[in-house]
GROMACS .gro file of C-alpha atoms in nm:
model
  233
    1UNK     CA    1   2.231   0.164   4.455
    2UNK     CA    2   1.912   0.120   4.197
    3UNK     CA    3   1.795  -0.264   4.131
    4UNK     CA    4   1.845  -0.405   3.801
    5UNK     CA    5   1.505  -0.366   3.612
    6UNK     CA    6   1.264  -0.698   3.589
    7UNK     CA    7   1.235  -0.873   3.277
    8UNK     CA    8   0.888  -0.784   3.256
    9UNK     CA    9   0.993  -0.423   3.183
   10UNK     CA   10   1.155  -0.530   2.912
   11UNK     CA   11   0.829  -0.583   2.733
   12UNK     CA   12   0.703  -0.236   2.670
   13UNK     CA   13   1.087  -0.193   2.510
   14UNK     CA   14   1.057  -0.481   2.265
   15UNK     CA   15   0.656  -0.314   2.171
   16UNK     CA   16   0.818   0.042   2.101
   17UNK     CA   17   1.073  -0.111   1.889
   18UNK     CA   18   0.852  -0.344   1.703
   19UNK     CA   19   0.576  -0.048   1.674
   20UNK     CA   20   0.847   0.125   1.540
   21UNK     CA   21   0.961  -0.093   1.251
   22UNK     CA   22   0.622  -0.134   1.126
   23UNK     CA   23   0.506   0.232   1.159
   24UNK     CA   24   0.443   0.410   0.799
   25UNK     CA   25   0.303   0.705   0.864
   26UNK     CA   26   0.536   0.992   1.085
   27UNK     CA   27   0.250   1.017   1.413
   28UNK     CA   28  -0.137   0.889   1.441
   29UNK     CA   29  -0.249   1.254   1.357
   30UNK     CA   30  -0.186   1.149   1.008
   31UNK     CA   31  -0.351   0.884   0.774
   32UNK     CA   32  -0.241   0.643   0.560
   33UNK     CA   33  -0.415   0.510   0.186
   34UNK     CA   34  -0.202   0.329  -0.004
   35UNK     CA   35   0.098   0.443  -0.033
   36UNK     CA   36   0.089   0.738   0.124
   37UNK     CA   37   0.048   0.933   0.445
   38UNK     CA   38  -0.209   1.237   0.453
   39UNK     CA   39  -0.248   1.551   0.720
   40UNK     CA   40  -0.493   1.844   0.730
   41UNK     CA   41  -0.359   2.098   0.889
   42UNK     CA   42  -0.681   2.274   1.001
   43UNK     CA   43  -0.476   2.672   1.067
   44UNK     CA   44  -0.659   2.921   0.927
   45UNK     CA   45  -0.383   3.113   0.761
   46UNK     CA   46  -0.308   3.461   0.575
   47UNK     CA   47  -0.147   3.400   0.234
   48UNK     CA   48   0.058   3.601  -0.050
   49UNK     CA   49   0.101   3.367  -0.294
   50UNK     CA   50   0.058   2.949  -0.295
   51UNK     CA   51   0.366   2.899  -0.151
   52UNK     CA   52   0.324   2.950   0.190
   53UNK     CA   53   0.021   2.698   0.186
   54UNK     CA   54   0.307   2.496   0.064
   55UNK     CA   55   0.515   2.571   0.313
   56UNK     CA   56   0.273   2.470   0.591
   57UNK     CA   57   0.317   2.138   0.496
   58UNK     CA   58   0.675   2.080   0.406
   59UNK     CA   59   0.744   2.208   0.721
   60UNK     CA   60   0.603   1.874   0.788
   61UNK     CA   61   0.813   1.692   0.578
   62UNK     CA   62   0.505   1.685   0.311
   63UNK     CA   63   0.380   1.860   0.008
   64UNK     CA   64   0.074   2.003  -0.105
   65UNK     CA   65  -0.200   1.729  -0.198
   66UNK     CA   66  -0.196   1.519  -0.534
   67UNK     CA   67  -0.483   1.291  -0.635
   68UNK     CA   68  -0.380   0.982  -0.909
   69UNK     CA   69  -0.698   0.821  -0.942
   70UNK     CA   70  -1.042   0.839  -0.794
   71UNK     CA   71  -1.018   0.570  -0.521
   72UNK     CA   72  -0.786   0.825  -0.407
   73UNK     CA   73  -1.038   1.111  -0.459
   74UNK     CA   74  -1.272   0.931  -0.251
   75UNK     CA   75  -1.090   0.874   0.033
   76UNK     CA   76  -0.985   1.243   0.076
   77UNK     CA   77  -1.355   1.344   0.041
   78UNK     CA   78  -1.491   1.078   0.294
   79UNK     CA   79  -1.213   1.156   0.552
   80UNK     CA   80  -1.246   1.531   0.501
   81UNK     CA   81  -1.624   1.478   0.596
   82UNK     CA   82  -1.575   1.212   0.865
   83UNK     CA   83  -1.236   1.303   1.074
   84UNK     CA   84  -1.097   1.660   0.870
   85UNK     CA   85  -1.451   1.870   0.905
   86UNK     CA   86  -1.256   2.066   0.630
   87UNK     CA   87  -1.425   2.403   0.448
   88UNK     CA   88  -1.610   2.311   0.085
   89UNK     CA   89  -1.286   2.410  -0.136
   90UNK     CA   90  -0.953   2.274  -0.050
   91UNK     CA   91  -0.615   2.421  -0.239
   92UNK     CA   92  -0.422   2.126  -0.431
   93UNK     CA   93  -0.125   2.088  -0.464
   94UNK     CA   94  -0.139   2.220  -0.846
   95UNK     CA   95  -0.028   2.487  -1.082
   96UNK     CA   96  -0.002   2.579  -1.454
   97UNK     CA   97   0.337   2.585  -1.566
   98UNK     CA   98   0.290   2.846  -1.908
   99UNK     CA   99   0.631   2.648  -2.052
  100UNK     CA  100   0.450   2.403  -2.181
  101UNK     CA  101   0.108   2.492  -2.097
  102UNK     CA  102  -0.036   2.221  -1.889
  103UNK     CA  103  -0.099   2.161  -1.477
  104UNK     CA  104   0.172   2.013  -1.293
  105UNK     CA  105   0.147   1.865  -0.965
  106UNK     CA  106   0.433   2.059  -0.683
  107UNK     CA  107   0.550   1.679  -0.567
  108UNK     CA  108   0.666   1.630  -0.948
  109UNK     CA  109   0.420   1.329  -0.971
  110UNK     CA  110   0.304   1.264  -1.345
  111UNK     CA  111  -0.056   1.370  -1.383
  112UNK     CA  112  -0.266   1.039  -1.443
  113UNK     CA  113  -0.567   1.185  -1.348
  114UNK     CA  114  -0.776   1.485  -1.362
  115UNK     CA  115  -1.154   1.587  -1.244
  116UNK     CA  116  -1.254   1.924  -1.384
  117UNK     CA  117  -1.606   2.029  -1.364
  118UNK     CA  118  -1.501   2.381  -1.503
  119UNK     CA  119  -1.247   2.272  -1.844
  120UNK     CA  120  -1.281   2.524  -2.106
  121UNK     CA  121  -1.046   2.493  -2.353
  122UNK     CA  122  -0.911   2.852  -2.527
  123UNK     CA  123  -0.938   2.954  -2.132
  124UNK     CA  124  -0.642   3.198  -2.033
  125UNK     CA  125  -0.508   2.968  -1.709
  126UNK     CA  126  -0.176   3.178  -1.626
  127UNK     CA  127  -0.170   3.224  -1.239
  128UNK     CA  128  -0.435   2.948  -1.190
  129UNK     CA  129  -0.469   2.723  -0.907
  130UNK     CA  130  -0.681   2.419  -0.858
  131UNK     CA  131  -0.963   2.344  -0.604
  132UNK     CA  132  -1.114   2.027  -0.476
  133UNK     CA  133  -1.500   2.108  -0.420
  134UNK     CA  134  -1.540   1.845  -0.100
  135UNK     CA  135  -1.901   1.837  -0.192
  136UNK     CA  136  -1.906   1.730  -0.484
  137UNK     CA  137  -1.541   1.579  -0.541
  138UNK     CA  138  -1.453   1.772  -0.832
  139UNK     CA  139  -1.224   2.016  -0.916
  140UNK     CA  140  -1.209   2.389  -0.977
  141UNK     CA  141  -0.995   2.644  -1.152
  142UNK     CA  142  -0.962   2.929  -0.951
  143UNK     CA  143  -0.663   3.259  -0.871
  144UNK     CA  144  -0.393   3.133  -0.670
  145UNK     CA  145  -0.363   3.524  -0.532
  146UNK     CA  146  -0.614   3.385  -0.307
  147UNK     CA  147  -0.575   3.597   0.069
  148UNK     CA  148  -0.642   3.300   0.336
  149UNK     CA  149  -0.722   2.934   0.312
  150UNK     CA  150  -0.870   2.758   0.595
  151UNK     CA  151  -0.648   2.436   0.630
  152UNK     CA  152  -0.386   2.319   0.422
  153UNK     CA  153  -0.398   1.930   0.271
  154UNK     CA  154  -0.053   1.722   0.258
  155UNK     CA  155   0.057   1.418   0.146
  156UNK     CA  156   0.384   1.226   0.224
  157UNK     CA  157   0.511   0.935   0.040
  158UNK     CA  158   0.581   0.577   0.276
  159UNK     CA  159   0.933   0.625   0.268
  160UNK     CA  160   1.096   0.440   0.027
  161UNK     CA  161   1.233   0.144   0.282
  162UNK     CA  162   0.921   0.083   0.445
  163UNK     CA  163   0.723   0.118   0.091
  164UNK     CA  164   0.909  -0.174  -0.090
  165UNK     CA  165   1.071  -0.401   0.155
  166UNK     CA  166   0.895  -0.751   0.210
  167UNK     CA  167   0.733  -0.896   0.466
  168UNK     CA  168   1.053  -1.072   0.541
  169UNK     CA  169   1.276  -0.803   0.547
  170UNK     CA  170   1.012  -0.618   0.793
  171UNK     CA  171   1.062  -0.908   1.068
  172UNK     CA  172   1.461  -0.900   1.012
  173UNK     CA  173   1.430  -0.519   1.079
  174UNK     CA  174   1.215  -0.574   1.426
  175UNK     CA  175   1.426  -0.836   1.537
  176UNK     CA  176   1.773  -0.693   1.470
  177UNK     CA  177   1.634  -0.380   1.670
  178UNK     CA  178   1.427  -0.570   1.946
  179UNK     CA  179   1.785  -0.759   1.951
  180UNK     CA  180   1.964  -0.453   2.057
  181UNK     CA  181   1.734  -0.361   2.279
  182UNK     CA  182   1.775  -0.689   2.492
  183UNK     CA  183   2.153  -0.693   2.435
  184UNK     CA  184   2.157  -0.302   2.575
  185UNK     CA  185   1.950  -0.419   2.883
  186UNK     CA  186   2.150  -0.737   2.942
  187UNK     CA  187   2.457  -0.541   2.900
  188UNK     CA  188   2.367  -0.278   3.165
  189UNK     CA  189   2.257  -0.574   3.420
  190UNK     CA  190   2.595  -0.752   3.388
  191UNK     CA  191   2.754  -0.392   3.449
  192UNK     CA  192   2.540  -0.355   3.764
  193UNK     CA  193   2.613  -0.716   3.887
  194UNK     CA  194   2.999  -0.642   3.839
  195UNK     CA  195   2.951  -0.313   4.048
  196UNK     CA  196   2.811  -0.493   4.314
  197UNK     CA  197   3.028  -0.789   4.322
  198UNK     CA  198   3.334  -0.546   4.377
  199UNK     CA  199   3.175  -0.325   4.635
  200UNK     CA  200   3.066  -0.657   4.854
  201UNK     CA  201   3.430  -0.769   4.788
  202UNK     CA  202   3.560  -0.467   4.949
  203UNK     CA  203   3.341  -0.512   5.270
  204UNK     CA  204   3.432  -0.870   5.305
  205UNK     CA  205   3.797  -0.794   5.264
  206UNK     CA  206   3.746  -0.574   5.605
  207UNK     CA  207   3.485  -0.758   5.712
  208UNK     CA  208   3.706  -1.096   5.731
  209UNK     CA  209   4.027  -0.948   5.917
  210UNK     CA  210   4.130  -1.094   6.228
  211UNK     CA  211   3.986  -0.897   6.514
  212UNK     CA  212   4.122  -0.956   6.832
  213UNK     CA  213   3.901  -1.104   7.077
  214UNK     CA  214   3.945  -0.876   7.428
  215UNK     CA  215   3.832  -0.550   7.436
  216UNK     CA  216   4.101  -0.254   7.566
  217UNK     CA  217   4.022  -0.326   7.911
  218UNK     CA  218   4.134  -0.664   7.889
  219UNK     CA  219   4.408  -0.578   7.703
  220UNK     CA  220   4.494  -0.369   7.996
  221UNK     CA  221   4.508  -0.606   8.266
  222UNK     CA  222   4.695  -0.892   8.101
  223UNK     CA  223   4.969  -0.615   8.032
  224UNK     CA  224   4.984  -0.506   8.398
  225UNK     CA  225   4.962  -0.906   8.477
  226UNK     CA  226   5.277  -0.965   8.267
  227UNK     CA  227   5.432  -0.665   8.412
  228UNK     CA  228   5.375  -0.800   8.811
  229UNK     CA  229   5.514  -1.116   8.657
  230UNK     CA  230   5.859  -0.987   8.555
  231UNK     CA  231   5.880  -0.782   8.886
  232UNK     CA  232   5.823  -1.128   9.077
  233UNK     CA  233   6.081  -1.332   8.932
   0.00000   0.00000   0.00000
């Protein structure tokens, strides 16, 4: 029968679940700035049309990348150089929508911030896409019937929960689930214990019956005894 686990074990449990409540980002591949989470997804793929860039990434649970200010420009460029080793144009997350004639990001997030090095303005932009030149941290128009990109840039907001709850509201999170991690443990020791209990009950029930004190031989010879006995008298 296994041994109740040590409390000690219990530690790495209570780490996970803590890790876990203050985790914002969905693995360590990705990196956080802000409010958001970033990936590069450094496949070399074949494309028809944007979309299945796009689709590399929200089959990650992302979207394409938008940029909101130039902090945020920065920190793509430096990581791209430093961790990503990405190519010199990257593919935002950015098309021309001919309704209304102006760019529009594929997340739906308003476009505070822009960084052409190319703007022309009478320019015919229908079927143009937008690239971020990582050397010089501007941007590009360019065809989106582009044929291959070489890695695909995402972003994923913090979800909501995690991205406005307090500091407070954090700790109540960790404890209620470090709490039901103990509770779980506890629970299955007490179950064990109770196992135990009635299988040693069993075994002292048996154990403690009255066991008679001659073996069969003896038992033998005080019947034959007994037997002479009645024969004499």
């Amino acid at each position: 029968m296994p041994r109740a686990a040590p409390p000690a074990l219990l530690l790495p449990l209570l780490g996970l679940a803590v890790a876990a409540a203050a985790a914002d980002c969905p693995s360590s591949t990705w990196v956080q700035f802000q409010d958001s989470c970033y990936i590069f997804l450094q496949e070399a793929i074949k494309v028809e049309s944007i979309e299945d860039a796009r689709n590399q990434c929200t089959d990650h649970g992302a979207d394409m990348i938008s940029i909101h200010n130039e902090e945020e420009n920065a920190f793509i460029l430096d990581t791209l150089k430093k961790q990503w080793k990405g190519p010199d144009d990257i593919l935002l997350g950015m098309f021309f929508d001919t309704d209304d004639a102006s760019f529009k990001w594929f997340d739906k997030s308003n476009m505070t911030f822009v960084k052409w090095s190319d703007q022309e303005d009478g320019e015919d932009l229908v079927d143009t896409c937008a690239f971020l030149h990582t050397k010089t941290g501007d941007w590009k128009k360019g065809n989106c019937e582009v044929s291959s990109v070489e890695g695909t840039l995402c972003k994923a907001a913090i979800p909501y929960e995690k991205k406005y709850l307090s500091d407070n509201h954090i700790l109540i999170s960790a404890s209620v689930i470090a709490s039901t991690v103990i509770l779980t443990v506890l629970g299955a020791v007490v179950w064990f214990l109770y196992k135990r209990s009635l299988d040693s009950g069993f075994t002292t029930v048996f154990s403690a019956a009255p066991q008679s004190p001659y073996n069969d031989d003896c038992v033998l010879v005080v019947a034959e005894e007994n037997e002479y006995d009645v024969q004499f008298d």
